[in-house]
PDB file of C-alpha atoms in Angstrom:
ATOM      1  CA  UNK A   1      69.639  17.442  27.298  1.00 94.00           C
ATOM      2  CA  UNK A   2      65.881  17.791  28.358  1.00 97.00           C
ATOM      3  CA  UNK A   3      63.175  18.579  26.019  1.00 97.00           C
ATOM      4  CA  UNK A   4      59.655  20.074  27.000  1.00 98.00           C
ATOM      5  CA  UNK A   5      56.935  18.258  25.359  1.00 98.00           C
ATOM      6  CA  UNK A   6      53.332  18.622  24.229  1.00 98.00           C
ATOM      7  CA  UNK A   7      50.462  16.810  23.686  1.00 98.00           C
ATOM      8  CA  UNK A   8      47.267  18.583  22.703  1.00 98.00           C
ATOM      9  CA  UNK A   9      43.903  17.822  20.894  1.00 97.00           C
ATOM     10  CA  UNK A  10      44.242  20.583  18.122  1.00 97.00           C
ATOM     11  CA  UNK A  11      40.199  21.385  16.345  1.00 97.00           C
ATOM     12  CA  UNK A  12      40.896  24.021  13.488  1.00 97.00           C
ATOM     13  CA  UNK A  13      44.172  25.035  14.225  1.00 97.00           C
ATOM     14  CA  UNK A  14      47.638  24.351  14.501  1.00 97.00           C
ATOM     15  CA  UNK A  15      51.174  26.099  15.000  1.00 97.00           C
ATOM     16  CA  UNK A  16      50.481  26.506  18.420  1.00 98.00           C
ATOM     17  CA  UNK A  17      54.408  28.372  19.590  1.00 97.00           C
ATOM     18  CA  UNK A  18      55.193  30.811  22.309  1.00 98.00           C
ATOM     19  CA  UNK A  19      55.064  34.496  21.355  1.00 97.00           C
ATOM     20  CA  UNK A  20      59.054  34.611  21.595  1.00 96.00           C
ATOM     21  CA  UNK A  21      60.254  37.533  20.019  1.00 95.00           C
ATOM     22  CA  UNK A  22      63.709  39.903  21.282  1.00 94.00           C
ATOM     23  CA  UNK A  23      61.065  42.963  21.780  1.00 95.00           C
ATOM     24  CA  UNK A  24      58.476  40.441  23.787  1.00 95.00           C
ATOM     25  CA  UNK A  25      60.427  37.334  24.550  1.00 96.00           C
ATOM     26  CA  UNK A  26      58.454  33.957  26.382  1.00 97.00           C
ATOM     27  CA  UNK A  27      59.298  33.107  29.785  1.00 97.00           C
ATOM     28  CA  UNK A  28      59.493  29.361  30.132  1.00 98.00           C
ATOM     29  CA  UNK A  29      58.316  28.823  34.154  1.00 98.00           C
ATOM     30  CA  UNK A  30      59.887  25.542  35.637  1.00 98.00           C
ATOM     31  CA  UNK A  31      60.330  24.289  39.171  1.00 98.00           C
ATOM     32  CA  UNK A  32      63.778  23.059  39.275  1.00 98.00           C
ATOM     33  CA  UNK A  33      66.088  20.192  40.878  1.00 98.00           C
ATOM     34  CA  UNK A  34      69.369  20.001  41.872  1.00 98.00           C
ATOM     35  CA  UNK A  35      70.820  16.949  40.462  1.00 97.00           C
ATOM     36  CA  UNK A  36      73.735  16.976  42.689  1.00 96.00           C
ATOM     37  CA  UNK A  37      71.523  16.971  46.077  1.00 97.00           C
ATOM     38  CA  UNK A  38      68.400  16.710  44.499  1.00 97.00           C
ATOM     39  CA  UNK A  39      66.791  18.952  46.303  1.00 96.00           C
ATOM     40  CA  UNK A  40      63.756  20.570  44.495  1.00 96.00           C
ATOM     41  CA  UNK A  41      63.694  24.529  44.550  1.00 95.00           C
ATOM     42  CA  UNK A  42      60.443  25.688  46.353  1.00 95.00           C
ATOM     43  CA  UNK A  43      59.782  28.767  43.859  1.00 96.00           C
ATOM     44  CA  UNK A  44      58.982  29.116  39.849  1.00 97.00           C
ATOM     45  CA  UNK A  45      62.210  30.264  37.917  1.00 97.00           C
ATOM     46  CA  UNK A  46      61.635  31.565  34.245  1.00 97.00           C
ATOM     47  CA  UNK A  47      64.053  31.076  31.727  1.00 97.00           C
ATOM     48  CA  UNK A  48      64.189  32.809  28.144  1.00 96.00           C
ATOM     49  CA  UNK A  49      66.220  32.203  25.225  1.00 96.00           C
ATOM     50  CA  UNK A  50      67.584  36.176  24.929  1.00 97.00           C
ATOM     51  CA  UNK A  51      68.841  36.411  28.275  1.00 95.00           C
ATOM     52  CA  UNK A  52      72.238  35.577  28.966  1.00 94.00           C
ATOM     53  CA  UNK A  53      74.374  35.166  32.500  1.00 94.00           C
ATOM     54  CA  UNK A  54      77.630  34.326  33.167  1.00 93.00           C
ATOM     55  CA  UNK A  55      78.859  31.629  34.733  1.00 91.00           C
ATOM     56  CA  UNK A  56      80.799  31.819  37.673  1.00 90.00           C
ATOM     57  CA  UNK A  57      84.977  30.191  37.150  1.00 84.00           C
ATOM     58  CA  UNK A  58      84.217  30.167  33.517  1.00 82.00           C
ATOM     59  CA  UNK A  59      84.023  31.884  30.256  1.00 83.00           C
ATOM     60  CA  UNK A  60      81.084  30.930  29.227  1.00 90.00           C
ATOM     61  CA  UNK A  61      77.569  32.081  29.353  1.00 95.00           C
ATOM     62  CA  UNK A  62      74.042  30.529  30.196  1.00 97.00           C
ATOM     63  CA  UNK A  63      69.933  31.193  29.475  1.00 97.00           C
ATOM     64  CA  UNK A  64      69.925  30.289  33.411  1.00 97.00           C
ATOM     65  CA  UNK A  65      72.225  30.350  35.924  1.00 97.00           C
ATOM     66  CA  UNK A  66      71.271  29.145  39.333  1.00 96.00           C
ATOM     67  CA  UNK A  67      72.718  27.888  42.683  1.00 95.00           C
ATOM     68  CA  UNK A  68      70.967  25.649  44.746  1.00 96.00           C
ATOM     69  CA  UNK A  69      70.630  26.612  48.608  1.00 94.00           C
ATOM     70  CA  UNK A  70      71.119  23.578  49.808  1.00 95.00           C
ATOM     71  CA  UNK A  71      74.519  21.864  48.126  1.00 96.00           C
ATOM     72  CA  UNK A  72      75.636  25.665  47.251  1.00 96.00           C
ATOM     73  CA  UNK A  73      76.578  23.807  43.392  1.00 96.00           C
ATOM     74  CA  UNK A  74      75.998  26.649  40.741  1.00 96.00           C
ATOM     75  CA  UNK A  75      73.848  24.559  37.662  1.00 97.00           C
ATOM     76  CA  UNK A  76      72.825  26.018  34.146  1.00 97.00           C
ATOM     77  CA  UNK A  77      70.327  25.425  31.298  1.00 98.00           C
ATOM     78  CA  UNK A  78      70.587  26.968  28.045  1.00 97.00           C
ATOM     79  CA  UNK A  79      67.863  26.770  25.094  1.00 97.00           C
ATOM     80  CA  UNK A  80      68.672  25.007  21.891  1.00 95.00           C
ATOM     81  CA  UNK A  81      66.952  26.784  19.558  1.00 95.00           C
ATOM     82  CA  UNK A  82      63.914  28.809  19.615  1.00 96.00           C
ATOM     83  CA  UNK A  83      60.277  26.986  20.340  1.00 96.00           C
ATOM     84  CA  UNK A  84      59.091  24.653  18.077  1.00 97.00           C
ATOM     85  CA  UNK A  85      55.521  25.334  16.685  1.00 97.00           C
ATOM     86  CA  UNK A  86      53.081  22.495  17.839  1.00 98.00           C
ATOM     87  CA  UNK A  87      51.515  20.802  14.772  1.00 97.00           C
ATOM     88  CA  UNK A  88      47.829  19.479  14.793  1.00 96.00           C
ATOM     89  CA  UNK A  89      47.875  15.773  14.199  1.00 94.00           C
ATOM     90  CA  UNK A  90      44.987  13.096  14.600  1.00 91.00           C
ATOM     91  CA  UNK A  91      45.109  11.323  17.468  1.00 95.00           C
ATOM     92  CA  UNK A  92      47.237  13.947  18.541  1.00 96.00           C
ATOM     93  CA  UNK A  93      51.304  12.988  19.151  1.00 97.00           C
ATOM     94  CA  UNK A  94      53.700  14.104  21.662  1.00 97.00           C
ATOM     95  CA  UNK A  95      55.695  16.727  19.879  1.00 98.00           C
ATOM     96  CA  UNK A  96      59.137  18.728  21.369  1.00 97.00           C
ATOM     97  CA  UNK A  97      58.494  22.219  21.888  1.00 98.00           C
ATOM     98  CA  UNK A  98      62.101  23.280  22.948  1.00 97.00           C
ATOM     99  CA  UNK A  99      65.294  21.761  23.889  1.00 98.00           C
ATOM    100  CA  UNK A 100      67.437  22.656  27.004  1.00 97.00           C
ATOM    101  CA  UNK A 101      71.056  21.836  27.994  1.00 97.00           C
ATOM    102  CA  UNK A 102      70.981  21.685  31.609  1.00 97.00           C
ATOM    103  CA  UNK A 103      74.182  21.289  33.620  1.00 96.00           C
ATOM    104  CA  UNK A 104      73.505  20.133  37.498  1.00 97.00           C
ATOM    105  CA  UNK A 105      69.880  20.885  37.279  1.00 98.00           C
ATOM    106  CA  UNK A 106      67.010  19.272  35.733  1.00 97.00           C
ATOM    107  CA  UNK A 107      63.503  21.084  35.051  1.00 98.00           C
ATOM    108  CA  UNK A 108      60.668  18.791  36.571  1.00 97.00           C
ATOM    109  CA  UNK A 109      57.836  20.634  36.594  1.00 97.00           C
ATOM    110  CA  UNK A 110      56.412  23.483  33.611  1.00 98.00           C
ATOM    111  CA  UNK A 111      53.645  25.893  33.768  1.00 96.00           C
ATOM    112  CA  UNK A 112      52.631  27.681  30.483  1.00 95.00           C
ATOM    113  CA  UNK A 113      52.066  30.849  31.343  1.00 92.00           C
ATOM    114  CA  UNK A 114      52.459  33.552  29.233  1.00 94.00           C
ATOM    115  CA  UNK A 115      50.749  34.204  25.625  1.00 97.00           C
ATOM    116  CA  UNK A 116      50.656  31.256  22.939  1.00 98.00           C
ATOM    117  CA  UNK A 117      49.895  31.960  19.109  1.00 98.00           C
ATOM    118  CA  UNK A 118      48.469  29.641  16.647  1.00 98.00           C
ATOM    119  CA  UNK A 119      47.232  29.445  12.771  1.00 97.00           C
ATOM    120  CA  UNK A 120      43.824  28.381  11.362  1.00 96.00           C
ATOM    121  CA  UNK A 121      44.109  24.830  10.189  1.00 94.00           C
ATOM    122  CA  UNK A 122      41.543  25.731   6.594  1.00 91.00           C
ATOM    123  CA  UNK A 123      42.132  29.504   6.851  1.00 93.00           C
ATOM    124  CA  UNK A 124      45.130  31.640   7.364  1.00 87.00           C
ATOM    125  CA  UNK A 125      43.385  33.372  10.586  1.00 96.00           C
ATOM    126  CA  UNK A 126      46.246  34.199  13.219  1.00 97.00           C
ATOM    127  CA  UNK A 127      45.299  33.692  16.926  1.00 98.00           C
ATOM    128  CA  UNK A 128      47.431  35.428  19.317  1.00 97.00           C
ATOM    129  CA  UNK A 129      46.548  36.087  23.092  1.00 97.00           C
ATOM    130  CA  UNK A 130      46.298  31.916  23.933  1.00 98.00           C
ATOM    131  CA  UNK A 131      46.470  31.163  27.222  1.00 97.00           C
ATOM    132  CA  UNK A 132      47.174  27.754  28.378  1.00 97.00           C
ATOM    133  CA  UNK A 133      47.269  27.810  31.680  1.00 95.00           C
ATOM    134  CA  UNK A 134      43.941  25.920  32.464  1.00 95.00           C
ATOM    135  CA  UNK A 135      44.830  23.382  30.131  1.00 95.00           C
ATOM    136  CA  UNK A 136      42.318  24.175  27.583  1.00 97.00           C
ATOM    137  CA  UNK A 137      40.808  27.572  24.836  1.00 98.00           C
ATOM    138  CA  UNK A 138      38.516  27.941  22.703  1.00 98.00           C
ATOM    139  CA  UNK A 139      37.729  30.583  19.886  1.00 97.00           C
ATOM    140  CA  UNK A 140      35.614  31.079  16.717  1.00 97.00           C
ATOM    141  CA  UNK A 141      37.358  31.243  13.647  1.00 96.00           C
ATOM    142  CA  UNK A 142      35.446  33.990  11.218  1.00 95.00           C
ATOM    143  CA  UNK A 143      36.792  33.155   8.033  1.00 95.00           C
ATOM    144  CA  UNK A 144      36.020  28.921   8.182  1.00 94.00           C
ATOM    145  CA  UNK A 145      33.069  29.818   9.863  1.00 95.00           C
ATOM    146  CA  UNK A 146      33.607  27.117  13.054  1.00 95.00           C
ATOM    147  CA  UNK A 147      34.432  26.566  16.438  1.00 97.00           C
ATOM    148  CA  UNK A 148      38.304  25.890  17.333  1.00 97.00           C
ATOM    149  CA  UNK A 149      39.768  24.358  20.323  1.00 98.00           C
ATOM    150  CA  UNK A 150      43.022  23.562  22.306  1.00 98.00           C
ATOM    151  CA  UNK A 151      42.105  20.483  24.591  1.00 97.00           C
ATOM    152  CA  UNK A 152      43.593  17.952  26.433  1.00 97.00           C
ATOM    153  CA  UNK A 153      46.818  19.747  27.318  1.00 97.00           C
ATOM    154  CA  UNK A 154      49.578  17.648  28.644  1.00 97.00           C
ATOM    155  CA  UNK A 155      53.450  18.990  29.167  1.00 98.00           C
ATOM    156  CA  UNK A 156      55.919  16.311  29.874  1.00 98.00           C
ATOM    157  CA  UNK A 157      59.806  16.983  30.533  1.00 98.00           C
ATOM    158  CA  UNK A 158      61.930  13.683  29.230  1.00 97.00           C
ATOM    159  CA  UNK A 159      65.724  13.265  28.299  1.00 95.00           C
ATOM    160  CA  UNK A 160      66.048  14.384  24.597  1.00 88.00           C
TER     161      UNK A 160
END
């Protein structure tokens, strides 16, 4: 089990999640390693909780199937559950954001691209459209009348 963590300075918000719905459905970008060869795949691979593959010899079924060029081992990961939301705490805590079963391969690098929502921490204002790819946003929340931020951005992947 590997879990995707986060670890954000939250000002005036919090519930930061993926937009993850069937209809518009969050691709989690990795790089990936073989555990068997550990050889580290050269491109991004996206894996999303709605997608399913089967696995080759087997039954059973898998978020993410892949086979690694080098060792030719077929590996899969499958999500948990869907995203946890990202609550504001000060000094701000390493939370888990998801949860994968991998088998064979191991996720060792994330990139969060794709579109991030969060709640106003005094107001009920919804921000959708968040983009954390440079590490950092900033808005202006109308109805508490201030400034709110996502700083300090830092993903780790660790054994869950």
């Amino acid at each position: 089990m590997l879990a995707l963590t986060l670890t954000a300075d939250l000002t005036g918000v919090t519930n930061l999640s993926p937009l993850d719905t069937e209809d518009d459905p969050y691709f989690f970008t990795f790089k990936v390693q073989c555990t068997s060869c550990r050889e580290i795949h050269p491109n991004w691979v996206n894996v999303n909780r709605f997608e399913s593959n089967d696995v080759s010899g087997s039954r059973g079924e898998a978020n993410f199937v892949w086979k690694c060029k080098a060792c030719k081992r077929e590996s899969t990961a499958t999500i948990r559950a869907p995203a946890s939301s990202y609550q504001q705490a000060s000094p701000p805590k390493r939370q888990n954001i998801v949860e994968f079963d991998c088998r064979g391969l191991e996720f060792v690098e994330f990139k969060a691209d794709g579109e991030w929502t969060a709640k106003g921490l005094e107001s009920t204002t919804a921000f959708s459209g968040i983009d954390l790819q440079e590490g950092e946003w900033f808005d202006y929340d109308e109805k508490a009348g201030e400034e709110v931020s996502i700083k300090d951005v830092k993903w780790e992947i660790r054994r869950a």
